[in-house]
mmCIF file of C-alpha atoms in Angstrom:
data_model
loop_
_atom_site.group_PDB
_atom_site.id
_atom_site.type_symbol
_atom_site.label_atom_id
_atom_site.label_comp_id
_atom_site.label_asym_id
_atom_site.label_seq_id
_atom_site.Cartn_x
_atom_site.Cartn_y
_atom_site.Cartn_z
ATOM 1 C CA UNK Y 201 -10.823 10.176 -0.873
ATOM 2 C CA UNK Y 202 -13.220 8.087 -3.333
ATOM 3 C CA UNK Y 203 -12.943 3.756 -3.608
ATOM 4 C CA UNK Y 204 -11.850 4.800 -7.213
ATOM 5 C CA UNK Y 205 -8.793 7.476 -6.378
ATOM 6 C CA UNK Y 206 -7.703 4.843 -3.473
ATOM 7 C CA UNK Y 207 -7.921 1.962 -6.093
ATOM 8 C CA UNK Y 208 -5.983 3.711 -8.254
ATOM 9 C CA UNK Y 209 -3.251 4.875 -5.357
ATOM 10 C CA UNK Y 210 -2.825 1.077 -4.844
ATOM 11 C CA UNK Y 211 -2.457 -0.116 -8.227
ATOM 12 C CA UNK Y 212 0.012 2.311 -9.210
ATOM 13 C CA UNK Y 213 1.675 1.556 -5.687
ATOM 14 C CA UNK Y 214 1.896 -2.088 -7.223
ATOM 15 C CA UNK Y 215 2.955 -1.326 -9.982
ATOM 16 C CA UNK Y 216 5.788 0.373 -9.360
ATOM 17 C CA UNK Y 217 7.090 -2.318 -6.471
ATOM 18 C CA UNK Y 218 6.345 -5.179 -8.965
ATOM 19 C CA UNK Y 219 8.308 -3.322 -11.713
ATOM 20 C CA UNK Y 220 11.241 -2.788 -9.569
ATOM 21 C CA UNK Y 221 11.666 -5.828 -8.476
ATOM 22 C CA UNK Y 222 11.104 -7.841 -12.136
ATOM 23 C CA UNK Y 223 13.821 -5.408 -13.146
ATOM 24 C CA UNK Y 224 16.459 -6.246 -10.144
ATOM 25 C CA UNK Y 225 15.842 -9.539 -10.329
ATOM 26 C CA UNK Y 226 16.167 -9.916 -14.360
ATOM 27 C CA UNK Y 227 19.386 -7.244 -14.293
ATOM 28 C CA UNK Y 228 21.081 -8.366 -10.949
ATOM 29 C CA UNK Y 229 22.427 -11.281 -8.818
ATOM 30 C CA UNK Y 230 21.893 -11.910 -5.033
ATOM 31 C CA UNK Y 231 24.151 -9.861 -3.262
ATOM 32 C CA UNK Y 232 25.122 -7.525 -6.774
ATOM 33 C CA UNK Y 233 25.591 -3.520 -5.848
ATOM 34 C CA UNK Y 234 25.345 -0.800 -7.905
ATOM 35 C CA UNK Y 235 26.707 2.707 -5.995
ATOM 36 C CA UNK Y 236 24.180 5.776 -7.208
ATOM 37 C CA UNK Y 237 25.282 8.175 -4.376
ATOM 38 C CA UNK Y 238 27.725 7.732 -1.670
ATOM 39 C CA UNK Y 239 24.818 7.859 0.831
ATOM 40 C CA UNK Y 240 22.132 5.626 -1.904
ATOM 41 C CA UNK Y 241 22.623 1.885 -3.437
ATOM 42 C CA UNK Y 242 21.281 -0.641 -5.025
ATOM 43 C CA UNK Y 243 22.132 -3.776 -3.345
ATOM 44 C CA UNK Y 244 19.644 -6.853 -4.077
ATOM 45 C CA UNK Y 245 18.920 -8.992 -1.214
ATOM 46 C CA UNK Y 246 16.346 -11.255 -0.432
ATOM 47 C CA UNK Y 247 14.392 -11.711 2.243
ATOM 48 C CA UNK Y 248 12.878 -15.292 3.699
ATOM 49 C CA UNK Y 249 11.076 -13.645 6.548
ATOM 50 C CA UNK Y 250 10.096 -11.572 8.368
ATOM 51 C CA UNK Y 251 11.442 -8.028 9.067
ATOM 52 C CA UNK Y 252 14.778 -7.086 9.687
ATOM 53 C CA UNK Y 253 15.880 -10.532 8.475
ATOM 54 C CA UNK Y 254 13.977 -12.945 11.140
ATOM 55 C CA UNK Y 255 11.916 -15.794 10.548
ATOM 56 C CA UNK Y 256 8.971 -16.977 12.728
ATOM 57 C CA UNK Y 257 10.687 -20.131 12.940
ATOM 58 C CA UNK Y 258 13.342 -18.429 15.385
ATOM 59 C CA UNK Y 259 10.328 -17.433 17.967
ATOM 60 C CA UNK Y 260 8.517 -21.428 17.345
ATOM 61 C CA UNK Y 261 11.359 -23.016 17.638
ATOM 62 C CA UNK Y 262 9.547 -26.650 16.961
ATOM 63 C CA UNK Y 263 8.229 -25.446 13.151
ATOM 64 C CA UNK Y 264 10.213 -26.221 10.806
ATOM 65 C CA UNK Y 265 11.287 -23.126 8.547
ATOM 66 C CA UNK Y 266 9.384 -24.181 5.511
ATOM 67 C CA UNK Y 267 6.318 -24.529 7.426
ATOM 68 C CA UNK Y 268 7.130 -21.740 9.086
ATOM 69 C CA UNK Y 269 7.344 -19.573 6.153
ATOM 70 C CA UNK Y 270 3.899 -20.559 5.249
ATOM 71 C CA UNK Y 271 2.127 -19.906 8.043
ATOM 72 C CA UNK Y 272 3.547 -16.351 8.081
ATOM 73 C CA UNK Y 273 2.094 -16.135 4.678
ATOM 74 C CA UNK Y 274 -1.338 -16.974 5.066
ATOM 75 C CA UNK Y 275 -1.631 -14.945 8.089
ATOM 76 C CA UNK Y 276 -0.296 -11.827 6.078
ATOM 77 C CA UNK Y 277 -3.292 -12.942 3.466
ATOM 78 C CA UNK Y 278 -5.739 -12.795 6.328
ATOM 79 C CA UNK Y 279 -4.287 -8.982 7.505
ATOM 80 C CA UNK Y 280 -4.680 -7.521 4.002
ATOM 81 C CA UNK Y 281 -8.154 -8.603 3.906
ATOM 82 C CA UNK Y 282 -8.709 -6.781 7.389
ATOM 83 C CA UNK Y 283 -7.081 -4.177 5.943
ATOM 84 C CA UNK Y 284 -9.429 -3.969 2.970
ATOM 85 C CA UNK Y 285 -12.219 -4.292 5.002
ATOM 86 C CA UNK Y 286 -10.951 -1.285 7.187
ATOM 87 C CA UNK Y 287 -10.436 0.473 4.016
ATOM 88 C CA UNK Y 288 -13.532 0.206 2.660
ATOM 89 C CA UNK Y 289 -15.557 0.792 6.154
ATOM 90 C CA UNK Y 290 -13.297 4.211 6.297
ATOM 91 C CA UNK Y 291 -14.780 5.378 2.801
ATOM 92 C CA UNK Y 292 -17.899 4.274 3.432
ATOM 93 C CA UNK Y 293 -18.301 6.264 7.138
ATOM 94 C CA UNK Y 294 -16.450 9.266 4.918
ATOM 95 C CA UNK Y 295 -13.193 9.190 7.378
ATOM 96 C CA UNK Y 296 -10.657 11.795 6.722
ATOM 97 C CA UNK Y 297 -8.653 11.915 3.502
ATOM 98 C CA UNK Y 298 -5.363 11.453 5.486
ATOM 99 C CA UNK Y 299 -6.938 7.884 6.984
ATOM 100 C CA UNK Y 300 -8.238 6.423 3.883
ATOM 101 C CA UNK Y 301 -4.564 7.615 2.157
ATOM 102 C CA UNK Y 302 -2.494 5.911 4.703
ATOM 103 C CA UNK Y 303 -4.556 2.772 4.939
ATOM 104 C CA UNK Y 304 -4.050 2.436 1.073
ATOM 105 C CA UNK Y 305 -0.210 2.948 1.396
ATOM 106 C CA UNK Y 306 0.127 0.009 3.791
ATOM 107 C CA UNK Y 307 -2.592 -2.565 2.183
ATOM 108 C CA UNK Y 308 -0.794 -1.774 -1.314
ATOM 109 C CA UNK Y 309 2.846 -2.232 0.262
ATOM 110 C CA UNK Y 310 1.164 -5.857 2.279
ATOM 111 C CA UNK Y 311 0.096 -6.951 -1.160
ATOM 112 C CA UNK Y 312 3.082 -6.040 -2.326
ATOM 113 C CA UNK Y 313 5.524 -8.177 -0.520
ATOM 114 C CA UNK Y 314 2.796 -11.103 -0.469
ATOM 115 C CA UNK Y 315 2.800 -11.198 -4.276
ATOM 116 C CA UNK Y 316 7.025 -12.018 -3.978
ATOM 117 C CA UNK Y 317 6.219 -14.747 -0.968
ATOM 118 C CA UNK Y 318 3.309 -16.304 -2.640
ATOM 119 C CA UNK Y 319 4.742 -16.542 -6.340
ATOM 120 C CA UNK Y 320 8.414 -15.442 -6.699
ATOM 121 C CA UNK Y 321 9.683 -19.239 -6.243
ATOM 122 C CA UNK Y 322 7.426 -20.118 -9.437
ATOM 123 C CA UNK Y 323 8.177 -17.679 -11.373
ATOM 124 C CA UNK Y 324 11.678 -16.884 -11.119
ATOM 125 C CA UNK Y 325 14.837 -19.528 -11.024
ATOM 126 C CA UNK Y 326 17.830 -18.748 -8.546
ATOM 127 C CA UNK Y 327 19.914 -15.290 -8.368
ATOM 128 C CA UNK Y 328 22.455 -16.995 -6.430
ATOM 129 C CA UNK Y 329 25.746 -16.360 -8.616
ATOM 130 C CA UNK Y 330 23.258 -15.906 -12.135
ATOM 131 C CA UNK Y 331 20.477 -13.287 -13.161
ATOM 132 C CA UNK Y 332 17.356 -15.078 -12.658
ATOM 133 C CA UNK Y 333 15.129 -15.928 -15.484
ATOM 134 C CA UNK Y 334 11.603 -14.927 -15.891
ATOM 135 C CA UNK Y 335 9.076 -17.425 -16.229
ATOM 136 C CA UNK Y 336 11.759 -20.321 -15.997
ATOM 137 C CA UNK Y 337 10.552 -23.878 -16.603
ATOM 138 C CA UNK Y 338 11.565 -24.345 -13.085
ATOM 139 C CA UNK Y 339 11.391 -22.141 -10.397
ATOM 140 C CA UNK Y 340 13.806 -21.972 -7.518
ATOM 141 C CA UNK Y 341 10.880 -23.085 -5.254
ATOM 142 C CA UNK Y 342 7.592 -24.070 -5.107
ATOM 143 C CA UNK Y 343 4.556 -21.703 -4.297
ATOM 144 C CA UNK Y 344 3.829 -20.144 -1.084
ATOM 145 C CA UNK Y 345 7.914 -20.277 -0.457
ATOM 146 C CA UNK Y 346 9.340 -17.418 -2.578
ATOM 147 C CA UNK Y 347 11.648 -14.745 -0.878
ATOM 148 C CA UNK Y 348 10.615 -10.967 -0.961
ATOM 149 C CA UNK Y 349 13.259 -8.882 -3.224
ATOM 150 C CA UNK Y 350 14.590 -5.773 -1.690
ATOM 151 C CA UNK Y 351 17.049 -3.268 -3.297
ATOM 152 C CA UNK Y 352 16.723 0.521 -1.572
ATOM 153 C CA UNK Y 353 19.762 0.711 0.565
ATOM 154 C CA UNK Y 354 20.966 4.161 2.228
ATOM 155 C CA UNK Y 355 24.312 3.662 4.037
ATOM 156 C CA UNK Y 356 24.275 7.139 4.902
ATOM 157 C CA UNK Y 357 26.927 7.170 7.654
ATOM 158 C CA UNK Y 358 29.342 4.515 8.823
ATOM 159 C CA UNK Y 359 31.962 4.874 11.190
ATOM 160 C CA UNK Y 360 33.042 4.590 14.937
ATOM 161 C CA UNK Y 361 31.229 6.342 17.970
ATOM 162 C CA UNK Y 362 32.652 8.309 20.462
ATOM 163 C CA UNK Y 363 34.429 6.348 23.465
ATOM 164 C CA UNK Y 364 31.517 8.842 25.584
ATOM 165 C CA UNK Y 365 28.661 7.151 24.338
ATOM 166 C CA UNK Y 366 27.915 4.662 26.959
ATOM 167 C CA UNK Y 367 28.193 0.838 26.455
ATOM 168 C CA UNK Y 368 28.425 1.902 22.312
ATOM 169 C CA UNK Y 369 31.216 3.768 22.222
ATOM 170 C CA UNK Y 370 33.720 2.955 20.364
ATOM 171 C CA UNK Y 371 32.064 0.831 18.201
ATOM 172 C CA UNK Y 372 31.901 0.206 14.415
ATOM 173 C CA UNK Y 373 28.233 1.472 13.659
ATOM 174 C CA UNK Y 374 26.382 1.908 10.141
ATOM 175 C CA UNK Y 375 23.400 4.188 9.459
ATOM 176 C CA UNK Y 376 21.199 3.000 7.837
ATOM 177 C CA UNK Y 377 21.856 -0.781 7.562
ATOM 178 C CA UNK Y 378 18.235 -2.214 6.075
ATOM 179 C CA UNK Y 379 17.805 -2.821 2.531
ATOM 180 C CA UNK Y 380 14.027 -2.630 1.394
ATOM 181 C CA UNK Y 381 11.830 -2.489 -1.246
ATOM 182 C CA UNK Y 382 8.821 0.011 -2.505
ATOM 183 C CA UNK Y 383 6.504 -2.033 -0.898
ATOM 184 C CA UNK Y 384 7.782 -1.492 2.664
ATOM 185 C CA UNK Y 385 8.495 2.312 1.750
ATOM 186 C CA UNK Y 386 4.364 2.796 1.632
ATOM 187 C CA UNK Y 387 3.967 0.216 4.721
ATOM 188 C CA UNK Y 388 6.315 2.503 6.908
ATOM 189 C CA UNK Y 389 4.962 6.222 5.474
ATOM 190 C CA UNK Y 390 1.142 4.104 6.112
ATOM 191 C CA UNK Y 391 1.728 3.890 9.565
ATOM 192 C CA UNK Y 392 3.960 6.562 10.197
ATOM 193 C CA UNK Y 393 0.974 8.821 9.044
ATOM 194 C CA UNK Y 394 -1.528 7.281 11.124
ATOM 195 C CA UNK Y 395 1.105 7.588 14.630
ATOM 196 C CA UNK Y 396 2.114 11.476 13.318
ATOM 197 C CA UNK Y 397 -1.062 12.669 12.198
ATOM 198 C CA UNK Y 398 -3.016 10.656 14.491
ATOM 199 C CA UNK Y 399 -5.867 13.435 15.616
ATOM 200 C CA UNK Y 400 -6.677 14.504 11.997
ATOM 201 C CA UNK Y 401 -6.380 10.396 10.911
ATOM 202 C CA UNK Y 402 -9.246 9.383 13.216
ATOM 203 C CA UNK Y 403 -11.640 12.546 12.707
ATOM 204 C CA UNK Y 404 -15.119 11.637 11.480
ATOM 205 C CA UNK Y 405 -17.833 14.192 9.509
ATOM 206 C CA UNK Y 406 -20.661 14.887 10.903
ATOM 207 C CA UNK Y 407 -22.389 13.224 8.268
ATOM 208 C CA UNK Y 408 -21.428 9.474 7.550
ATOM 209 C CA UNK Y 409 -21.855 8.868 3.989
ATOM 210 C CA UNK Y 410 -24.016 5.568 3.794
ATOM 211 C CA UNK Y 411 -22.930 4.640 0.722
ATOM 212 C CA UNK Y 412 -19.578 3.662 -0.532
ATOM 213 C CA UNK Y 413 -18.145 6.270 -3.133
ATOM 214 C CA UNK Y 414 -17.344 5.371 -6.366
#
């Protein structure tokens, strides 16, 4: 795969994640649900960390949340410019198609979610109990602190397990709990292609290209 063609993968990527969540968060306030299927919703959350709902202040417990928040941040700027650089050094040593592919899903899906913590706060006011506005002439916070929006939920099972199951049974359990977004759709298929397909990922030609293709 050419710079150009994985350019393009990642803007469209970016597109569509920064469409979807204008939309939710214009149309929708925190916590709103709309049922599509019995097994797919649309529930917005947001997210102030990291994933699965944590926060980097719970592992450093003397930074404050804020600071916290900012840290993680800037360190996910510095990974999506490793990733870049990976990217690029893959075209330019001609890696395989299915490498260049899956390191394009998860740099677009980083940028992605950075774009909401970097400039969300500015650019949208509160969803809590209103539909935010866009380009407000105050945001809900200041830059670097905005929350990530997600909206893809698929509570395809809920119920209670078997009293066999040991130390679970009999237990209320959902599948699957985790709301997300577009942006941590191509993260997860990124990486799951490189652990799946991890022999044809990492095979090289014979014949480095020396030149990175346009």
């Amino acid at each position: 795969m050419s710079l150009k063609k994985a350019t393009l993968l990642i803007i469209l990527i970016l597109l569509i994640d920064q469409i979807s969540k204008i939309y939710i968060k214009t149309h929708f306030a925190l916590n709103d649900k709309t049922i599509i299927f019995d097994w797919f919703q649309i529930a917005f959350v947001e997210n102030e960390g990291m994933a699965w709902g944590t926060k980097l202040s719970d592992f450093i417990t003397f930074m404050s949340d804020r600071t916290a928040k900012v840290c993680l941040t800037v360190f996910r700027i510095l990974a999506v410019i490793g990733i870049a650089y990976w990217l690029k050094k893959s075209i330019k040593n001609a890696g395989s198609k299915t490498l260049i592919f899956a390191i394009s899903l998860i740099l677009a899906g980083a940028v992605g979610n950075i774009i909401d913590s970097v400039f969300y706060g500015v650019l949208f006011d509160s969803s809590s109990g209103q539909v935010a506005s866009f380009l407000p002439e105050q945001g809900y916070d200041t830059l670097f602190h905005g929350k990530v929006v997600d909206m893809l939920h698929f509570p395809i099972w809920s119920g209670y397990l078997p009293d066999w199951i040991p130390y679970f049974g009999g237990k209320s359990f959902s599948f699957f709990d985790p709301v997300f977004n577009i942006a941590d759709m191509a993260i997860s298929t990124g990486i799951g292609i490189l652990i799946v397909f991890n022999k044809r990922v990492f095979t090289v030609s014979e014949k480095p290209k020396t030149t990175v293709e346009a």
